[in-house]
Tab-separated table of C-alpha atoms and ligand atoms in Angstrom:
chain	number	residue	atom	x	y	z
A	22	MET	CA	-16.544	-16.572	0.589
A	23	VAL	CA	-20.034	-16.359	-0.837
A	24	LEU	CA	-21.601	-13.163	-2.176
A	25	PHE	CA	-25.282	-13.627	-1.477
A	26	GLY	CA	-28.276	-11.542	-2.526
A	27	PRO	CA	-31.226	-11.205	-4.898
A	28	PRO	CA	-30.797	-10.824	-8.664
A	29	GLY	CA	-29.717	-7.244	-9.308
A	30	ALA	CA	-28.167	-6.710	-5.858
A	31	GLY	CA	-24.767	-5.990	-7.389
A	32	LYS	CA	-23.032	-9.290	-6.601
A	33	GLY	CA	-21.211	-9.355	-9.948
A	34	THR	CA	-20.012	-5.762	-9.591
A	35	GLN	CA	-18.755	-6.324	-6.053
A	36	ALA	CA	-17.161	-9.631	-7.033
A	37	GLN	CA	-15.128	-7.862	-9.725
A	38	LEU	CA	-13.844	-5.271	-7.255
A	39	LEU	CA	-12.858	-8.005	-4.802
A	40	VAL	CA	-11.120	-9.998	-7.545
A	41	GLU	CA	-9.039	-6.947	-8.503
A	42	ARG	CA	-8.165	-6.140	-4.924
A	43	LEU	CA	-7.656	-9.560	-3.382
A	44	LYS	CA	-6.462	-11.446	-6.498
A	45	ILE	CA	-8.829	-14.336	-5.868
A	46	SER	CA	-11.080	-16.280	-8.247
A	47	HIS	CA	-14.665	-15.440	-9.084
A	48	ILE	CA	-16.982	-18.409	-9.548
A	49	SER	CA	-20.391	-17.387	-10.910
A	50	SER	CA	-22.801	-20.254	-11.579
A	51	GLY	CA	-24.821	-18.036	-13.954
A	52	ASP	CA	-21.654	-17.217	-15.939
A	53	LEU	CA	-20.759	-20.924	-16.083
A	54	PHE	CA	-24.174	-21.700	-17.599
A	55	ARG	CA	-23.972	-18.786	-20.063
A	56	HIS	CA	-20.491	-19.964	-21.079
A	57	HIS	CA	-21.877	-23.447	-21.798
A	58	LEU	CA	-24.766	-21.924	-23.723
A	59	ARG	CA	-22.452	-19.839	-25.941
A	60	ALA	CA	-20.389	-22.970	-26.596
A	61	GLY	CA	-23.621	-24.800	-27.531
A	62	THR	CA	-23.029	-27.717	-25.121
A	63	PRO	CA	-25.977	-29.971	-24.174
A	64	LEU	CA	-25.680	-28.681	-20.595
A	65	GLY	CA	-25.868	-25.058	-21.764
A	66	LEU	CA	-28.908	-25.719	-23.956
A	67	LYS	CA	-30.689	-27.584	-21.158
A	68	ALA	CA	-29.875	-24.881	-18.591
A	69	ALA	CA	-31.158	-22.142	-20.924
A	70	GLU	CA	-34.653	-23.678	-20.871
A	71	TYR	CA	-34.808	-22.882	-17.151
A	72	MET	CA	-32.843	-19.631	-17.182
A	73	ASN	CA	-35.086	-18.052	-19.808
A	74	ARG	CA	-38.112	-18.794	-17.611
A	75	GLY	CA	-36.439	-17.230	-14.581
A	76	VAL	CA	-36.468	-20.451	-12.554
A	77	LEU	CA	-33.594	-22.387	-11.004
A	78	VAL	CA	-31.685	-24.879	-13.130
A	79	PRO	CA	-32.165	-28.332	-11.496
A	80	ASP	CA	-29.675	-29.234	-8.773
A	81	GLU	CA	-28.382	-32.283	-10.622
A	82	LEU	CA	-27.089	-29.990	-13.393
A	83	THR	CA	-25.977	-27.141	-11.129
A	84	ILE	CA	-24.195	-28.716	-8.187
A	85	ASP	CA	-21.685	-30.653	-10.295
A	86	ILE	CA	-20.539	-27.743	-12.440
A	87	ALA	CA	-20.272	-25.334	-9.495
A	88	LEU	CA	-18.475	-27.803	-7.224
A	89	GLU	CA	-16.133	-28.907	-10.001
A	90	LYS	CA	-14.826	-25.320	-10.115
A	91	VAL	CA	-14.620	-24.988	-6.353
A	92	MET	CA	-12.806	-28.300	-5.968
A	93	SER	CA	-10.287	-27.384	-8.679
A	94	MET	CA	-8.923	-24.603	-6.424
A	95	ASN	CA	-5.693	-25.221	-4.510
A	96	ALA	CA	-6.007	-25.135	-0.726
A	97	GLU	CA	-4.275	-21.739	-0.493
A	98	GLU	CA	-6.395	-20.128	-3.246
A	99	GLY	CA	-9.274	-17.898	-2.218
A	100	PHE	CA	-12.530	-17.723	-4.173
A	101	ILE	CA	-15.790	-15.800	-4.324
A	102	LEU	CA	-18.936	-17.724	-5.093
A	103	ASP	CA	-21.612	-15.632	-6.775
A	104	GLY	CA	-25.066	-17.105	-7.458
A	105	PHE	CA	-24.250	-20.401	-5.735
A	106	PRO	CA	-25.640	-21.800	-3.450
A	107	ARG	CA	-29.226	-20.815	-4.267
A	108	ASN	CA	-31.107	-23.341	-2.120
A	109	ARG	CA	-30.533	-25.377	1.034
A	110	LEU	CA	-29.561	-28.533	-0.841
A	111	GLN	CA	-26.816	-26.671	-2.728
A	112	ALA	CA	-25.591	-25.080	0.524
A	113	GLY	CA	-25.333	-28.529	2.131
A	114	ALA	CA	-23.543	-29.997	-0.902
A	115	LEU	CA	-21.033	-27.121	-0.872
A	116	GLU	CA	-20.361	-27.545	2.837
A	117	GLU	CA	-19.772	-31.291	2.462
A	118	ALA	CA	-17.491	-30.835	-0.535
A	119	LEU	CA	-15.370	-28.213	1.239
A	120	GLN	CA	-15.092	-30.413	4.320
A	121	THR	CA	-13.522	-33.195	2.242
A	122	LYS	CA	-10.687	-30.726	1.579
A	123	ALA	CA	-10.623	-29.496	5.200
A	124	ARG	CA	-11.814	-26.104	4.002
A	125	ASN	CA	-14.616	-23.841	5.210
A	126	LEU	CA	-16.314	-20.689	4.041
A	127	ASP	CA	-14.921	-17.654	5.904
A	128	LYS	CA	-17.892	-15.392	5.265
A	129	VAL	CA	-21.214	-15.136	3.483
A	130	VAL	CA	-21.845	-11.485	2.665
A	131	TYR	CA	-25.512	-10.744	2.099
A	132	ILE	CA	-26.127	-7.674	-0.082
A	133	ASP	CA	-29.659	-6.549	0.730
A	134	VAL	CA	-31.679	-4.435	-1.751
A	135	PRO	CA	-35.458	-3.677	-1.665
A	136	GLU	CA	-37.590	-5.216	-4.393
A	137	GLU	CA	-38.633	-1.962	-6.178
A	138	GLU	CA	-34.973	-1.036	-6.536
A	139	LEU	CA	-34.125	-4.491	-7.955
A	140	LEU	CA	-36.837	-4.172	-10.610
A	141	ARG	CA	-35.549	-0.746	-11.630
A	142	ARG	CA	-31.961	-1.947	-11.848
A	143	LEU	CA	-32.597	-5.153	-13.792
A	144	GLU	CA	-34.655	-3.287	-16.388
A	145	GLY	CA	-31.601	-1.146	-17.200
A	146	ARG	CA	-28.929	-3.832	-16.869
A	147	PHE	CA	-26.684	-4.594	-19.840
A	148	VAL	CA	-23.817	-7.076	-19.751
A	149	CYS	CA	-20.566	-7.265	-21.710
A	150	ARG	CA	-20.405	-10.275	-24.043
A	151	LYS	CA	-16.643	-10.481	-23.603
A	152	CYS	CA	-15.866	-9.931	-19.905
A	153	GLN	CA	-19.414	-10.229	-18.403
A	154	ALA	CA	-19.104	-6.847	-16.622
A	155	PRO	CA	-22.579	-5.513	-15.748
A	156	HIS	CA	-23.512	-1.952	-16.833
A	157	SER	CA	-26.464	0.172	-15.845
A	158	ILE	CA	-28.172	1.980	-18.751
A	159	PRO	CA	-31.134	4.244	-17.807
A	160	ALA	CA	-34.401	3.029	-19.374
A	161	ASP	CA	-35.099	6.454	-20.938
A	162	ARG	CA	-31.756	6.598	-22.739
A	163	PRO	CA	-32.177	6.398	-26.548
A	164	ALA	CA	-31.287	3.019	-28.065
A	165	ASP	CA	-27.638	3.026	-29.137
A	166	PRO	CA	-26.320	0.084	-31.170
A	167	GLU	CA	-22.766	1.166	-30.376
A	168	LEU	CA	-22.988	0.526	-26.625
A	169	THR	CA	-19.641	-0.877	-25.524
A	170	CYS	CA	-18.094	-2.116	-22.296
A	171	GLU	CA	-16.313	0.473	-20.142
A	172	ARG	CA	-13.719	-2.093	-19.090
A	173	CYS	CA	-12.782	-3.971	-22.249
A	174	GLY	CA	-14.684	-2.363	-25.152
A	175	GLY	CA	-16.751	-5.524	-25.756
A	176	GLU	CA	-20.338	-5.439	-27.027
A	177	LEU	CA	-23.105	-4.900	-24.438
A	178	TYR	CA	-26.337	-6.895	-24.564
A	179	GLN	CA	-29.435	-7.388	-22.427
A	180	ARG	CA	-29.831	-10.856	-20.935
A	181	ASP	CA	-33.017	-12.743	-21.944
A	182	ASP	CA	-33.783	-13.286	-18.273
A	183	ASP	CA	-33.634	-9.530	-17.570
A	184	ARG	CA	-36.911	-9.110	-19.511
A	185	PRO	CA	-39.703	-7.935	-17.154
A	186	GLU	CA	-41.651	-11.275	-17.089
A	187	ALA	CA	-38.548	-13.279	-16.198
A	188	VAL	CA	-37.327	-10.701	-13.668
A	189	GLN	CA	-40.497	-10.925	-11.560
A	190	GLN	CA	-40.278	-14.709	-11.633
A	191	ARG	CA	-36.610	-14.684	-10.579
A	192	ILE	CA	-37.419	-12.473	-7.606
A	193	GLU	CA	-40.246	-14.826	-6.522
A	194	VAL	CA	-37.900	-17.830	-6.837
A	195	TYR	CA	-35.288	-15.954	-4.816
A	196	LYS	CA	-37.780	-15.310	-2.029
A	197	SER	CA	-39.116	-18.863	-1.837
A	198	GLU	CA	-35.998	-20.980	-2.533
A	199	THR	CA	-32.912	-18.866	-1.896
A	200	VAL	CA	-33.791	-16.752	1.161
A	201	PRO	CA	-33.906	-19.909	3.393
A	202	VAL	CA	-30.156	-20.291	2.731
A	203	LEU	CA	-29.638	-17.176	4.896
A	204	ASP	CA	-30.701	-19.132	7.997
A	205	PHE	CA	-28.345	-21.957	7.083
A	206	TYR	CA	-25.400	-19.536	7.250
A	207	ARG	CA	-26.763	-17.479	10.152
A	208	GLU	CA	-26.794	-20.694	12.216
A	209	ARG	CA	-23.111	-21.181	11.360
A	210	GLY	CA	-22.260	-17.642	12.500
A	211	ILE	CA	-20.646	-16.558	9.208
A	212	LEU	CA	-23.363	-14.319	7.761
A	213	ALA	CA	-22.677	-10.573	7.405
A	214	ASP	CA	-25.328	-8.101	6.203
A	215	VAL	CA	-24.477	-5.188	3.937
A	216	SER	CA	-26.878	-2.617	2.531
A	217	GLY	CA	-26.810	-2.742	-1.267
A	218	VAL	CA	-28.384	0.702	-1.654
A	219	ASP	CA	-25.392	3.023	-1.804
A	220	THR	CA	-22.611	3.859	-4.236
A	221	VAL	CA	-20.594	0.943	-5.619
A	222	GLU	CA	-17.519	2.222	-3.724
A	223	GLN	CA	-19.349	2.512	-0.393
A	224	ILE	CA	-20.780	-0.983	-0.735
A	225	HIS	CA	-17.295	-2.269	-1.591
A	226	LYS	CA	-16.027	-0.651	1.621
A	227	GLN	CA	-18.777	-2.305	3.640
A	228	VAL	CA	-18.020	-5.685	2.043
A	229	LEU	CA	-14.320	-5.332	2.932
A	230	GLU	CA	-15.273	-4.429	6.505
A	231	ALA	CA	-17.552	-7.461	6.684
A	232	LEU	CA	-14.536	-9.560	5.632
A	233	GLY	CA	-12.454	-7.939	8.366
A	234	LEU	CA	-10.246	-6.146	5.805
B	20	AMP	P1	-27.389	-15.285	-12.393
B	20	AMP	O1	-26.444	-14.900	-13.476
B	20	AMP	O2	-26.701	-15.645	-11.100
B	20	AMP	O3	-28.498	-14.281	-12.203
B	20	AMP	O4	-28.099	-16.642	-12.879
B	20	AMP	C1	-28.901	-16.673	-14.039
B	20	AMP	C2	-29.777	-17.902	-14.042
B	20	AMP	O5	-28.950	-19.076	-14.037
B	20	AMP	C3	-30.665	-18.071	-12.832
B	20	AMP	O6	-31.874	-17.322	-12.943
B	20	AMP	C4	-30.910	-19.568	-12.849
B	20	AMP	O7	-31.846	-19.943	-13.849
B	20	AMP	C5	-29.561	-20.104	-13.265
B	20	AMP	N1	-28.698	-20.333	-12.082
B	20	AMP	C6	-27.568	-19.675	-11.740
B	20	AMP	N2	-27.057	-20.147	-10.598
B	20	AMP	C7	-27.894	-21.137	-10.191
B	20	AMP	C8	-27.939	-21.996	-9.067
B	20	AMP	N3	-27.007	-21.933	-8.098
B	20	AMP	N4	-28.965	-22.893	-8.998
B	20	AMP	C9	-29.893	-22.991	-9.961
B	20	AMP	N5	-29.932	-22.187	-11.034
B	20	AMP	C10	-28.944	-21.264	-11.154
């Protein structure tokens, strides 16, 4: 399946809940790039130039690393894609790659959140360095150097691309390049809409319903 939605919709949070419940793999293209960046690989350093500006990393760098992960799955293994595909070309490349293994996406779950709410959320988003779990820290909360992850105790940090300038840019890129992917999946009859403005648990319930579970 694909978890689809704008930056800040809660795809990462919902992916984690699905991973725990369904015991399937989570493939996040953003996490793959950040992993490369931490390891200091040429790919990571190149990708960071784009990520820090809030624009898409070029397809020739993105499609290979995302599809390599997808294609390494055994036929009986389920997976959740998060952050990929982000344009029509990537959606087409994914479809072709899956077809070579006689596989198909079961569902694309679109988590819809209004823009003002996204801006508010991204401003207060902190991520665990160790397990990547997202956390929401209210903007008016005093700075606390001891902020740690609720799941694993790792250090929390704010992503460079969650700074206000980059956030606005990412939302514009989402609207112009990623939203057209919705039609691609609507035409294939596998798109399900879920409102992303509710409690994490309620959204999880809606996602499970959309998956027929
Ligand atoms: P994310 O963690 O999904 O918000 O992704 C962070 C950044 O990584 C994005 O703003 C892009 O610069 C880059 N990125 C992640 N996934 C993709 C993708 N499928 N295509 C192009 N760039 C991507």
